[in-house]
Amino acid sequence: MLTNLVELPREKMLRRGATSMSDIELLQAVIGSGGKDNDFKTIAKNLNALIKKQGADNLTLDDIKSIKGIGDAKATVVFAALEFWRRSFTKHTAPLIDSPEKAADQLSGIRNKKQEHFALLTLDGARRLISNRIVTIGTLTCSLVHPREIFSLAIEDRAASIIIAHNHPSGMLDVSTQDREVTKRIRKAGDLLGIRLDDHLILTSDDFVSAY
């Protein structure tokens, strides 16, 4: 007499390949096992429903941890796999900002302003641009900016790091004591919040320098 054997997801993948598996079974293979009150099949169904509701690009680690039966260890495995997929296999339309020159290219709009403009670039973990914003507009000679104005936007964007910048309407690329103090304050605030300050650029119409 033959007994119907139910293949577990990982066994099925080894025997038949990933293409033979449903979306739910693939999630079951990632999850691996469940708990006493939540079997891995239920966890996979709930995770699949969450992904479809919020979208893979918007899912956070806390979202995954909110599913009953998924603890810190399992959530990090699921999220790491999801983040690797997002970075490696999705089509990237946001520019990669991996050099001061590329950052300066994004900031061309403030180069020729007659007043000092303070700008913020927020970046994801792969250093791709999330947003490019003007934080404050100053007078002919100076711009006042506070860390809370910068990091409220960075937190809103869920940024991993930021680049700050301002123009010098005078056309001079000198880095003032005030510029260095702003850099120091923003860097310290970022360290506390876990959002890295990558650079502080000062721009004129045709050149730039780092105040980092």
mmCIF file with all atom_site columns, C-alpha atoms in Angstrom:
data_model
loop_
_atom_site.group_PDB
_atom_site.id
_atom_site.type_symbol
_atom_site.label_atom_id
_atom_site.label_alt_id
_atom_site.label_comp_id
_atom_site.label_asym_id
_atom_site.label_entity_id
_atom_site.label_seq_id
_atom_site.pdbx_PDB_ins_code
_atom_site.Cartn_x
_atom_site.Cartn_y
_atom_site.Cartn_z
_atom_site.occupancy
_atom_site.B_iso_or_equiv
_atom_site.pdbx_formal_charge
_atom_site.auth_seq_id
_atom_site.auth_comp_id
_atom_site.auth_asym_id
_atom_site.auth_atom_id
_atom_site.pdbx_PDB_model_num
ATOM 1   C CA . MET A 1 1   ? 0.000  0.000  0.000   1.00 0.00 ? 1   MET A CA 1
ATOM 2   C CA . LEU A 1 2   ? 1.334  3.379  -1.048  1.00 0.00 ? 2   LEU A CA 1
ATOM 3   C CA . THR A 1 3   ? 1.350  6.255  1.420   1.00 0.00 ? 3   THR A CA 1
ATOM 4   C CA . ASN A 1 4   ? 0.929  9.810  0.197   1.00 0.00 ? 4   ASN A CA 1
ATOM 5   C CA . LEU A 1 5   ? 4.043  11.649 1.224   1.00 0.00 ? 5   LEU A CA 1
ATOM 6   C CA . VAL A 1 6   ? 3.866  15.417 1.512   1.00 0.00 ? 6   VAL A CA 1
ATOM 7   C CA . GLU A 1 7   ? 7.071  17.073 0.380   1.00 0.00 ? 7   GLU A CA 1
ATOM 8   C CA . LEU A 1 8   ? 8.320  19.905 2.486   1.00 0.00 ? 8   LEU A CA 1
ATOM 9   C CA . PRO A 1 9   ? 9.181  23.085 0.501   1.00 0.00 ? 9   PRO A CA 1
ATOM 10  C CA . ARG A 1 10  ? 12.947 22.704 0.830   1.00 0.00 ? 10  ARG A CA 1
ATOM 11  C CA . GLU A 1 11  ? 12.783 19.036 -0.173  1.00 0.00 ? 11  GLU A CA 1
ATOM 12  C CA . LYS A 1 12  ? 10.600 19.928 -3.135  1.00 0.00 ? 12  LYS A CA 1
ATOM 13  C CA . MET A 1 13  ? 13.091 22.544 -4.284  1.00 0.00 ? 13  MET A CA 1
ATOM 14  C CA . LEU A 1 14  ? 15.950 20.053 -4.084  1.00 0.00 ? 14  LEU A CA 1
ATOM 15  C CA . ARG A 1 15  ? 14.023 17.367 -5.952  1.00 0.00 ? 15  ARG A CA 1
ATOM 16  C CA . ARG A 1 16  ? 12.113 19.406 -8.537  1.00 0.00 ? 16  ARG A CA 1
ATOM 17  C CA . GLY A 1 17  ? 13.658 22.887 -8.635  1.00 0.00 ? 17  GLY A CA 1
ATOM 18  C CA . ALA A 1 18  ? 12.330 26.315 -7.657  1.00 0.00 ? 18  ALA A CA 1
ATOM 19  C CA . THR A 1 19  ? 10.169 26.664 -10.786 1.00 0.00 ? 19  THR A CA 1
ATOM 20  C CA . SER A 1 20  ? 7.931  23.843 -9.564  1.00 0.00 ? 20  SER A CA 1
ATOM 21  C CA . MET A 1 21  ? 7.013  25.765 -6.417  1.00 0.00 ? 21  MET A CA 1
ATOM 22  C CA . SER A 1 22  ? 4.221  28.249 -5.753  1.00 0.00 ? 22  SER A CA 1
ATOM 23  C CA . ASP A 1 23  ? 4.871  31.691 -4.260  1.00 0.00 ? 23  ASP A CA 1
ATOM 24  C CA . ILE A 1 24  ? 3.637  30.445 -0.872  1.00 0.00 ? 24  ILE A CA 1
ATOM 25  C CA . GLU A 1 25  ? 5.964  27.435 -1.019  1.00 0.00 ? 25  GLU A CA 1
ATOM 26  C CA . LEU A 1 26  ? 8.930  29.680 -1.803  1.00 0.00 ? 26  LEU A CA 1
ATOM 27  C CA . LEU A 1 27  ? 8.137  31.774 1.271   1.00 0.00 ? 27  LEU A CA 1
ATOM 28  C CA . GLN A 1 28  ? 7.772  28.577 3.305   1.00 0.00 ? 28  GLN A CA 1
ATOM 29  C CA . ALA A 1 29  ? 11.259 27.537 2.188   1.00 0.00 ? 29  ALA A CA 1
ATOM 30  C CA . VAL A 1 30  ? 12.669 30.871 3.365   1.00 0.00 ? 30  VAL A CA 1
ATOM 31  C CA . ILE A 1 31  ? 10.848 30.712 6.701   1.00 0.00 ? 31  ILE A CA 1
ATOM 32  C CA . GLY A 1 32  ? 11.873 27.103 7.301   1.00 0.00 ? 32  GLY A CA 1
ATOM 33  C CA . SER A 1 33  ? 9.836  26.307 10.392  1.00 0.00 ? 33  SER A CA 1
ATOM 34  C CA . GLY A 1 34  ? 7.135  27.706 12.620  1.00 0.00 ? 34  GLY A CA 1
ATOM 35  C CA . GLY A 1 35  ? 6.266  27.677 16.286  1.00 0.00 ? 35  GLY A CA 1
ATOM 36  C CA . LYS A 1 36  ? 3.844  25.746 18.442  1.00 0.00 ? 36  LYS A CA 1
ATOM 37  C CA . ASP A 1 37  ? 0.942  28.089 17.763  1.00 0.00 ? 37  ASP A CA 1
ATOM 38  C CA . ASN A 1 38  ? 1.938  29.181 14.252  1.00 0.00 ? 38  ASN A CA 1
ATOM 39  C CA . ASP A 1 39  ? 3.011  26.635 11.678  1.00 0.00 ? 39  ASP A CA 1
ATOM 40  C CA . PHE A 1 40  ? 5.225  27.744 8.803   1.00 0.00 ? 40  PHE A CA 1
ATOM 41  C CA . LYS A 1 41  ? 2.360  27.457 6.298   1.00 0.00 ? 41  LYS A CA 1
ATOM 42  C CA . THR A 1 42  ? 0.237  30.010 8.179   1.00 0.00 ? 42  THR A CA 1
ATOM 43  C CA . ILE A 1 43  ? 3.221  32.310 8.620   1.00 0.00 ? 43  ILE A CA 1
ATOM 44  C CA . ALA A 1 44  ? 3.970  32.126 4.884   1.00 0.00 ? 44  ALA A CA 1
ATOM 45  C CA . LYS A 1 45  ? 0.353  32.921 3.969   1.00 0.00 ? 45  LYS A CA 1
ATOM 46  C CA . ASN A 1 46  ? 0.324  35.936 6.295   1.00 0.00 ? 46  ASN A CA 1
ATOM 47  C CA . LEU A 1 47  ? 3.663  37.150 4.939   1.00 0.00 ? 47  LEU A CA 1
ATOM 48  C CA . ASN A 1 48  ? 2.466  36.772 1.353   1.00 0.00 ? 48  ASN A CA 1
ATOM 49  C CA . ALA A 1 49  ? -0.689 38.752 2.146   1.00 0.00 ? 49  ALA A CA 1
ATOM 50  C CA . LEU A 1 50  ? 1.398  41.521 3.722   1.00 0.00 ? 50  LEU A CA 1
ATOM 51  C CA . ILE A 1 51  ? 3.732  41.732 0.713   1.00 0.00 ? 51  ILE A CA 1
ATOM 52  C CA . LYS A 1 52  ? 0.771  41.996 -1.675  1.00 0.00 ? 52  LYS A CA 1
ATOM 53  C CA . LYS A 1 53  ? -0.910 44.637 0.490   1.00 0.00 ? 53  LYS A CA 1
ATOM 54  C CA . GLN A 1 54  ? 2.092  46.931 1.020   1.00 0.00 ? 54  GLN A CA 1
ATOM 55  C CA . GLY A 1 55  ? 4.327  46.054 -1.908  1.00 0.00 ? 55  GLY A CA 1
ATOM 56  C CA . ALA A 1 56  ? 7.804  44.547 -1.710  1.00 0.00 ? 56  ALA A CA 1
ATOM 57  C CA . ASP A 1 57  ? 9.481  47.945 -2.165  1.00 0.00 ? 57  ASP A CA 1
ATOM 58  C CA . ASN A 1 58  ? 7.714  49.429 0.867   1.00 0.00 ? 58  ASN A CA 1
ATOM 59  C CA . LEU A 1 59  ? 8.041  46.539 3.299   1.00 0.00 ? 59  LEU A CA 1
ATOM 60  C CA . THR A 1 60  ? 10.149 47.233 6.398   1.00 0.00 ? 60  THR A CA 1
ATOM 61  C CA . LEU A 1 61  ? 11.815 44.968 8.924   1.00 0.00 ? 61  LEU A CA 1
ATOM 62  C CA . ASP A 1 62  ? 9.250  46.004 11.553  1.00 0.00 ? 62  ASP A CA 1
ATOM 63  C CA . ASP A 1 63  ? 6.432  45.054 9.161   1.00 0.00 ? 63  ASP A CA 1
ATOM 64  C CA . ILE A 1 64  ? 7.841  41.531 8.863   1.00 0.00 ? 64  ILE A CA 1
ATOM 65  C CA . LYS A 1 65  ? 8.346  41.266 12.642  1.00 0.00 ? 65  LYS A CA 1
ATOM 66  C CA . SER A 1 66  ? 4.687  42.217 13.172  1.00 0.00 ? 66  SER A CA 1
ATOM 67  C CA . ILE A 1 67  ? 3.599  38.833 11.766  1.00 0.00 ? 67  ILE A CA 1
ATOM 68  C CA . LYS A 1 68  ? 2.843  36.361 14.540  1.00 0.00 ? 68  LYS A CA 1
ATOM 69  C CA . GLY A 1 69  ? 5.415  33.596 14.598  1.00 0.00 ? 69  GLY A CA 1
ATOM 70  C CA . ILE A 1 70  ? 8.254  35.620 13.071  1.00 0.00 ? 70  ILE A CA 1
ATOM 71  C CA . GLY A 1 71  ? 10.901 36.632 15.585  1.00 0.00 ? 71  GLY A CA 1
ATOM 72  C CA . ASP A 1 72  ? 13.986 38.784 15.174  1.00 0.00 ? 72  ASP A CA 1
ATOM 73  C CA . ALA A 1 73  ? 16.182 36.033 13.715  1.00 0.00 ? 73  ALA A CA 1
ATOM 74  C CA . LYS A 1 74  ? 13.681 34.844 11.111  1.00 0.00 ? 74  LYS A CA 1
ATOM 75  C CA . ALA A 1 75  ? 12.660 38.416 10.232  1.00 0.00 ? 75  ALA A CA 1
ATOM 76  C CA . THR A 1 76  ? 16.256 39.389 9.459   1.00 0.00 ? 76  THR A CA 1
ATOM 77  C CA . VAL A 1 77  ? 16.638 36.387 7.122   1.00 0.00 ? 77  VAL A CA 1
ATOM 78  C CA . VAL A 1 78  ? 13.439 37.249 5.249   1.00 0.00 ? 78  VAL A CA 1
ATOM 79  C CA . PHE A 1 79  ? 14.251 40.955 5.046   1.00 0.00 ? 79  PHE A CA 1
ATOM 80  C CA . ALA A 1 80  ? 17.868 40.364 3.984   1.00 0.00 ? 80  ALA A CA 1
ATOM 81  C CA . ALA A 1 81  ? 16.667 38.146 1.122   1.00 0.00 ? 81  ALA A CA 1
ATOM 82  C CA . LEU A 1 82  ? 14.107 40.755 0.124   1.00 0.00 ? 82  LEU A CA 1
ATOM 83  C CA . GLU A 1 83  ? 16.629 43.611 0.253   1.00 0.00 ? 83  GLU A CA 1
ATOM 84  C CA . PHE A 1 84  ? 19.179 41.655 -1.792  1.00 0.00 ? 84  PHE A CA 1
ATOM 85  C CA . TRP A 1 85  ? 16.528 41.009 -4.433  1.00 0.00 ? 85  TRP A CA 1
ATOM 86  C CA . ARG A 1 86  ? 15.530 44.693 -4.489  1.00 0.00 ? 86  ARG A CA 1
ATOM 87  C CA . ARG A 1 87  ? 19.126 45.842 -4.915  1.00 0.00 ? 87  ARG A CA 1
ATOM 88  C CA . SER A 1 88  ? 20.219 43.237 -7.429  1.00 0.00 ? 88  SER A CA 1
ATOM 89  C CA . PHE A 1 89  ? 17.276 42.404 -9.642  1.00 0.00 ? 89  PHE A CA 1
ATOM 90  C CA . THR A 1 90  ? 14.900 45.363 -9.737  1.00 0.00 ? 90  THR A CA 1
ATOM 91  C CA . LYS A 1 91  ? 15.367 48.055 -12.350 1.00 0.00 ? 91  LYS A CA 1
ATOM 92  C CA . HIS A 1 92  ? 17.036 51.039 -10.726 1.00 0.00 ? 92  HIS A CA 1
ATOM 93  C CA . THR A 1 93  ? 15.810 54.418 -11.911 1.00 0.00 ? 93  THR A CA 1
ATOM 94  C CA . ALA A 1 94  ? 17.232 56.447 -9.022  1.00 0.00 ? 94  ALA A CA 1
ATOM 95  C CA . PRO A 1 95  ? 20.792 57.680 -9.619  1.00 0.00 ? 95  PRO A CA 1
ATOM 96  C CA . LEU A 1 96  ? 23.680 56.164 -7.696  1.00 0.00 ? 96  LEU A CA 1
ATOM 97  C CA . ILE A 1 97  ? 25.467 58.820 -5.622  1.00 0.00 ? 97  ILE A CA 1
ATOM 98  C CA . ASP A 1 98  ? 28.833 57.211 -4.899  1.00 0.00 ? 98  ASP A CA 1
ATOM 99  C CA . SER A 1 99  ? 31.133 60.204 -5.403  1.00 0.00 ? 99  SER A CA 1
ATOM 100 C CA . PRO A 1 100 ? 31.196 63.934 -4.574  1.00 0.00 ? 100 PRO A CA 1
ATOM 101 C CA . GLU A 1 101 ? 31.046 64.683 -8.314  1.00 0.00 ? 101 GLU A CA 1
ATOM 102 C CA . LYS A 1 102 ? 27.773 62.794 -8.714  1.00 0.00 ? 102 LYS A CA 1
ATOM 103 C CA . ALA A 1 103 ? 26.343 64.569 -5.681  1.00 0.00 ? 103 ALA A CA 1
ATOM 104 C CA . ALA A 1 104 ? 27.362 67.952 -7.117  1.00 0.00 ? 104 ALA A CA 1
ATOM 105 C CA . ASP A 1 105 ? 25.610 67.070 -10.376 1.00 0.00 ? 105 ASP A CA 1
ATOM 106 C CA . GLN A 1 106 ? 22.364 66.637 -8.442  1.00 0.00 ? 106 GLN A CA 1
ATOM 107 C CA . LEU A 1 107 ? 22.827 70.049 -6.830  1.00 0.00 ? 107 LEU A CA 1
ATOM 108 C CA . SER A 1 108 ? 23.289 72.145 -9.964  1.00 0.00 ? 108 SER A CA 1
ATOM 109 C CA . GLY A 1 109 ? 20.025 73.953 -9.271  1.00 0.00 ? 109 GLY A CA 1
ATOM 110 C CA . ILE A 1 110 ? 21.487 75.919 -6.359  1.00 0.00 ? 110 ILE A CA 1
ATOM 111 C CA . ARG A 1 111 ? 24.826 76.872 -7.937  1.00 0.00 ? 111 ARG A CA 1
ATOM 112 C CA . ASN A 1 112 ? 23.765 80.263 -9.314  1.00 0.00 ? 112 ASN A CA 1
ATOM 113 C CA . LYS A 1 113 ? 21.253 81.312 -6.675  1.00 0.00 ? 113 LYS A CA 1
ATOM 114 C CA . LYS A 1 114 ? 21.638 84.885 -5.390  1.00 0.00 ? 114 LYS A CA 1
ATOM 115 C CA . GLN A 1 115 ? 20.797 83.795 -1.851  1.00 0.00 ? 115 GLN A CA 1
ATOM 116 C CA . GLU A 1 116 ? 22.325 80.943 0.084   1.00 0.00 ? 116 GLU A CA 1
ATOM 117 C CA . HIS A 1 117 ? 20.303 77.744 -0.332  1.00 0.00 ? 117 HIS A CA 1
ATOM 118 C CA . PHE A 1 118 ? 20.810 74.759 1.981   1.00 0.00 ? 118 PHE A CA 1
ATOM 119 C CA . ALA A 1 119 ? 20.024 71.438 0.242   1.00 0.00 ? 119 ALA A CA 1
ATOM 120 C CA . LEU A 1 120 ? 19.653 67.854 1.395   1.00 0.00 ? 120 LEU A CA 1
ATOM 121 C CA . LEU A 1 121 ? 20.179 64.625 -0.549  1.00 0.00 ? 121 LEU A CA 1
ATOM 122 C CA . THR A 1 122 ? 18.781 61.521 1.160   1.00 0.00 ? 122 THR A CA 1
ATOM 123 C CA . LEU A 1 123 ? 20.211 58.143 0.139   1.00 0.00 ? 123 LEU A CA 1
ATOM 124 C CA . ASP A 1 124 ? 19.222 54.521 0.640   1.00 0.00 ? 124 ASP A CA 1
ATOM 125 C CA . GLY A 1 125 ? 21.516 51.726 1.822   1.00 0.00 ? 125 GLY A CA 1
ATOM 126 C CA . ALA A 1 126 ? 22.857 51.244 -1.696  1.00 0.00 ? 126 ALA A CA 1
ATOM 127 C CA . ARG A 1 127 ? 23.616 54.996 -1.930  1.00 0.00 ? 127 ARG A CA 1
ATOM 128 C CA . ARG A 1 128 ? 20.848 55.616 -4.457  1.00 0.00 ? 128 ARG A CA 1
ATOM 129 C CA . LEU A 1 129 ? 19.088 58.958 -4.338  1.00 0.00 ? 129 LEU A CA 1
ATOM 130 C CA . ILE A 1 130 ? 15.760 59.036 -2.517  1.00 0.00 ? 130 ILE A CA 1
ATOM 131 C CA . SER A 1 131 ? 15.090 62.766 -2.617  1.00 0.00 ? 131 SER A CA 1
ATOM 132 C CA . ASN A 1 132 ? 16.698 66.145 -3.308  1.00 0.00 ? 132 ASN A CA 1
ATOM 133 C CA . ARG A 1 133 ? 15.246 68.968 -1.219  1.00 0.00 ? 133 ARG A CA 1
ATOM 134 C CA . ILE A 1 134 ? 15.888 72.585 -0.324  1.00 0.00 ? 134 ILE A CA 1
ATOM 135 C CA . VAL A 1 135 ? 15.823 72.779 3.471   1.00 0.00 ? 135 VAL A CA 1
ATOM 136 C CA . THR A 1 136 ? 16.276 76.525 4.006   1.00 0.00 ? 136 THR A CA 1
ATOM 137 C CA . ILE A 1 137 ? 16.871 79.704 2.009   1.00 0.00 ? 137 ILE A CA 1
ATOM 138 C CA . GLY A 1 138 ? 19.021 82.354 3.671   1.00 0.00 ? 138 GLY A CA 1
ATOM 139 C CA . THR A 1 139 ? 20.078 85.919 2.992   1.00 0.00 ? 139 THR A CA 1
ATOM 140 C CA . LEU A 1 140 ? 22.806 87.208 0.721   1.00 0.00 ? 140 LEU A CA 1
ATOM 141 C CA . THR A 1 141 ? 25.472 85.991 3.122   1.00 0.00 ? 141 THR A CA 1
ATOM 142 C CA . CYS A 1 142 ? 24.271 83.122 5.297   1.00 0.00 ? 142 CYS A CA 1
ATOM 143 C CA . SER A 1 143 ? 21.745 80.348 5.800   1.00 0.00 ? 143 SER A CA 1
ATOM 144 C CA . LEU A 1 144 ? 20.518 79.079 9.146   1.00 0.00 ? 144 LEU A CA 1
ATOM 145 C CA . VAL A 1 145 ? 19.817 75.352 9.456   1.00 0.00 ? 145 VAL A CA 1
ATOM 146 C CA . HIS A 1 146 ? 19.003 73.131 12.421  1.00 0.00 ? 146 HIS A CA 1
ATOM 147 C CA . PRO A 1 147 ? 19.594 69.359 12.639  1.00 0.00 ? 147 PRO A CA 1
ATOM 148 C CA . ARG A 1 148 ? 15.906 68.723 13.334  1.00 0.00 ? 148 ARG A CA 1
ATOM 149 C CA . GLU A 1 149 ? 14.964 70.242 9.965   1.00 0.00 ? 149 GLU A CA 1
ATOM 150 C CA . ILE A 1 150 ? 17.381 67.921 8.206   1.00 0.00 ? 150 ILE A CA 1
ATOM 151 C CA . PHE A 1 151 ? 16.718 64.705 10.068  1.00 0.00 ? 151 PHE A CA 1
ATOM 152 C CA . SER A 1 152 ? 12.937 65.018 10.131  1.00 0.00 ? 152 SER A CA 1
ATOM 153 C CA . LEU A 1 153 ? 13.143 64.751 6.334   1.00 0.00 ? 153 LEU A CA 1
ATOM 154 C CA . ALA A 1 154 ? 15.766 61.994 6.441   1.00 0.00 ? 154 ALA A CA 1
ATOM 155 C CA . ILE A 1 155 ? 13.634 59.938 8.843   1.00 0.00 ? 155 ILE A CA 1
ATOM 156 C CA . GLU A 1 156 ? 10.576 60.509 6.664   1.00 0.00 ? 156 GLU A CA 1
ATOM 157 C CA . ASP A 1 157 ? 12.533 59.110 3.698   1.00 0.00 ? 157 ASP A CA 1
ATOM 158 C CA . ARG A 1 158 ? 13.921 56.224 5.789   1.00 0.00 ? 158 ARG A CA 1
ATOM 159 C CA . ALA A 1 159 ? 17.350 57.287 4.593   1.00 0.00 ? 159 ALA A CA 1
ATOM 160 C CA . ALA A 1 160 ? 20.480 55.311 5.422   1.00 0.00 ? 160 ALA A CA 1
ATOM 161 C CA . SER A 1 161 ? 22.722 58.325 4.831   1.00 0.00 ? 161 SER A CA 1
ATOM 162 C CA . ILE A 1 162 ? 22.567 61.971 3.733   1.00 0.00 ? 162 ILE A CA 1
ATOM 163 C CA . ILE A 1 163 ? 24.590 64.587 1.908   1.00 0.00 ? 163 ILE A CA 1
ATOM 164 C CA . ILE A 1 164 ? 24.105 68.229 2.821   1.00 0.00 ? 164 ILE A CA 1
ATOM 165 C CA . ALA A 1 165 ? 25.129 71.164 0.658   1.00 0.00 ? 165 ALA A CA 1
ATOM 166 C CA . HIS A 1 166 ? 24.845 74.905 0.264   1.00 0.00 ? 166 HIS A CA 1
ATOM 167 C CA . ASN A 1 167 ? 25.920 77.471 -2.287  1.00 0.00 ? 167 ASN A CA 1
ATOM 168 C CA . HIS A 1 168 ? 28.179 80.491 -1.805  1.00 0.00 ? 168 HIS A CA 1
ATOM 169 C CA . PRO A 1 169 ? 26.643 83.375 -3.767  1.00 0.00 ? 169 PRO A CA 1
ATOM 170 C CA . SER A 1 170 ? 29.938 85.257 -3.382  1.00 0.00 ? 170 SER A CA 1
ATOM 171 C CA . GLY A 1 171 ? 31.615 82.753 -5.699  1.00 0.00 ? 171 GLY A CA 1
ATOM 172 C CA . MET A 1 172 ? 34.299 82.038 -3.089  1.00 0.00 ? 172 MET A CA 1
ATOM 173 C CA . LEU A 1 173 ? 34.988 78.414 -2.181  1.00 0.00 ? 173 LEU A CA 1
ATOM 174 C CA . ASP A 1 174 ? 36.435 79.134 1.248   1.00 0.00 ? 174 ASP A CA 1
ATOM 175 C CA . VAL A 1 175 ? 35.208 76.846 4.043   1.00 0.00 ? 175 VAL A CA 1
ATOM 176 C CA . SER A 1 176 ? 34.291 79.037 6.992   1.00 0.00 ? 176 SER A CA 1
ATOM 177 C CA . THR A 1 177 ? 34.368 78.171 10.682  1.00 0.00 ? 177 THR A CA 1
ATOM 178 C CA . GLN A 1 178 ? 30.564 78.285 10.604  1.00 0.00 ? 178 GLN A CA 1
ATOM 179 C CA . ASP A 1 179 ? 30.523 75.737 7.745   1.00 0.00 ? 179 ASP A CA 1
ATOM 180 C CA . ARG A 1 180 ? 32.691 73.363 9.747   1.00 0.00 ? 180 ARG A CA 1
ATOM 181 C CA . GLU A 1 181 ? 30.528 73.810 12.844  1.00 0.00 ? 181 GLU A CA 1
ATOM 182 C CA . VAL A 1 182 ? 27.408 72.959 10.847  1.00 0.00 ? 182 VAL A CA 1
ATOM 183 C CA . THR A 1 183 ? 29.136 69.830 9.550   1.00 0.00 ? 183 THR A CA 1
ATOM 184 C CA . LYS A 1 184 ? 30.127 68.813 13.060  1.00 0.00 ? 184 LYS A CA 1
ATOM 185 C CA . ARG A 1 185 ? 26.609 69.318 14.476  1.00 0.00 ? 185 ARG A CA 1
ATOM 186 C CA . ILE A 1 186 ? 24.910 67.415 11.663  1.00 0.00 ? 186 ILE A CA 1
ATOM 187 C CA . ARG A 1 187 ? 27.416 64.551 11.844  1.00 0.00 ? 187 ARG A CA 1
ATOM 188 C CA . LYS A 1 188 ? 26.945 64.159 15.605  1.00 0.00 ? 188 LYS A CA 1
ATOM 189 C CA . ALA A 1 189 ? 23.146 64.238 15.296  1.00 0.00 ? 189 ALA A CA 1
ATOM 190 C CA . GLY A 1 190 ? 23.321 61.651 12.528  1.00 0.00 ? 190 GLY A CA 1
ATOM 191 C CA . ASP A 1 191 ? 25.511 59.362 14.621  1.00 0.00 ? 191 ASP A CA 1
ATOM 192 C CA . LEU A 1 192 ? 22.883 59.410 17.377  1.00 0.00 ? 192 LEU A CA 1
ATOM 193 C CA . LEU A 1 193 ? 20.065 58.630 14.936  1.00 0.00 ? 193 LEU A CA 1
ATOM 194 C CA . GLY A 1 194 ? 21.948 56.042 12.917  1.00 0.00 ? 194 GLY A CA 1
ATOM 195 C CA . ILE A 1 195 ? 21.820 58.131 9.723   1.00 0.00 ? 195 ILE A CA 1
ATOM 196 C CA . ARG A 1 196 ? 25.320 58.719 8.369   1.00 0.00 ? 196 ARG A CA 1
ATOM 197 C CA . LEU A 1 197 ? 26.468 62.095 7.033   1.00 0.00 ? 197 LEU A CA 1
ATOM 198 C CA . ASP A 1 198 ? 28.387 61.240 3.862   1.00 0.00 ? 198 ASP A CA 1
ATOM 199 C CA . ASP A 1 199 ? 29.488 64.764 2.921   1.00 0.00 ? 199 ASP A CA 1
ATOM 200 C CA . HIS A 1 200 ? 28.876 68.503 3.159   1.00 0.00 ? 200 HIS A CA 1
ATOM 201 C CA . LEU A 1 201 ? 29.437 70.258 -0.153  1.00 0.00 ? 201 LEU A CA 1
ATOM 202 C CA . ILE A 1 202 ? 29.869 73.963 -0.815  1.00 0.00 ? 202 ILE A CA 1
ATOM 203 C CA . LEU A 1 203 ? 29.096 74.990 -4.388  1.00 0.00 ? 203 LEU A CA 1
ATOM 204 C CA . THR A 1 204 ? 29.744 77.997 -6.588  1.00 0.00 ? 204 THR A CA 1
ATOM 205 C CA . SER A 1 205 ? 28.653 78.486 -10.196 1.00 0.00 ? 205 SER A CA 1
ATOM 206 C CA . ASP A 1 206 ? 31.460 76.353 -11.595 1.00 0.00 ? 206 ASP A CA 1
ATOM 207 C CA . ASP A 1 207 ? 33.120 74.410 -8.773  1.00 0.00 ? 207 ASP A CA 1
ATOM 208 C CA . PHE A 1 208 ? 32.624 72.780 -5.375  1.00 0.00 ? 208 PHE A CA 1
ATOM 209 C CA . VAL A 1 209 ? 34.569 71.818 -2.257  1.00 0.00 ? 209 VAL A CA 1
ATOM 210 C CA . SER A 1 210 ? 33.877 69.542 0.708   1.00 0.00 ? 210 SER A CA 1
ATOM 211 C CA . ALA A 1 211 ? 33.444 70.970 4.197   1.00 0.00 ? 211 ALA A CA 1
ATOM 212 C CA . TYR A 1 212 ? 33.427 67.497 5.752   1.00 0.00 ? 212 TYR A CA 1
#
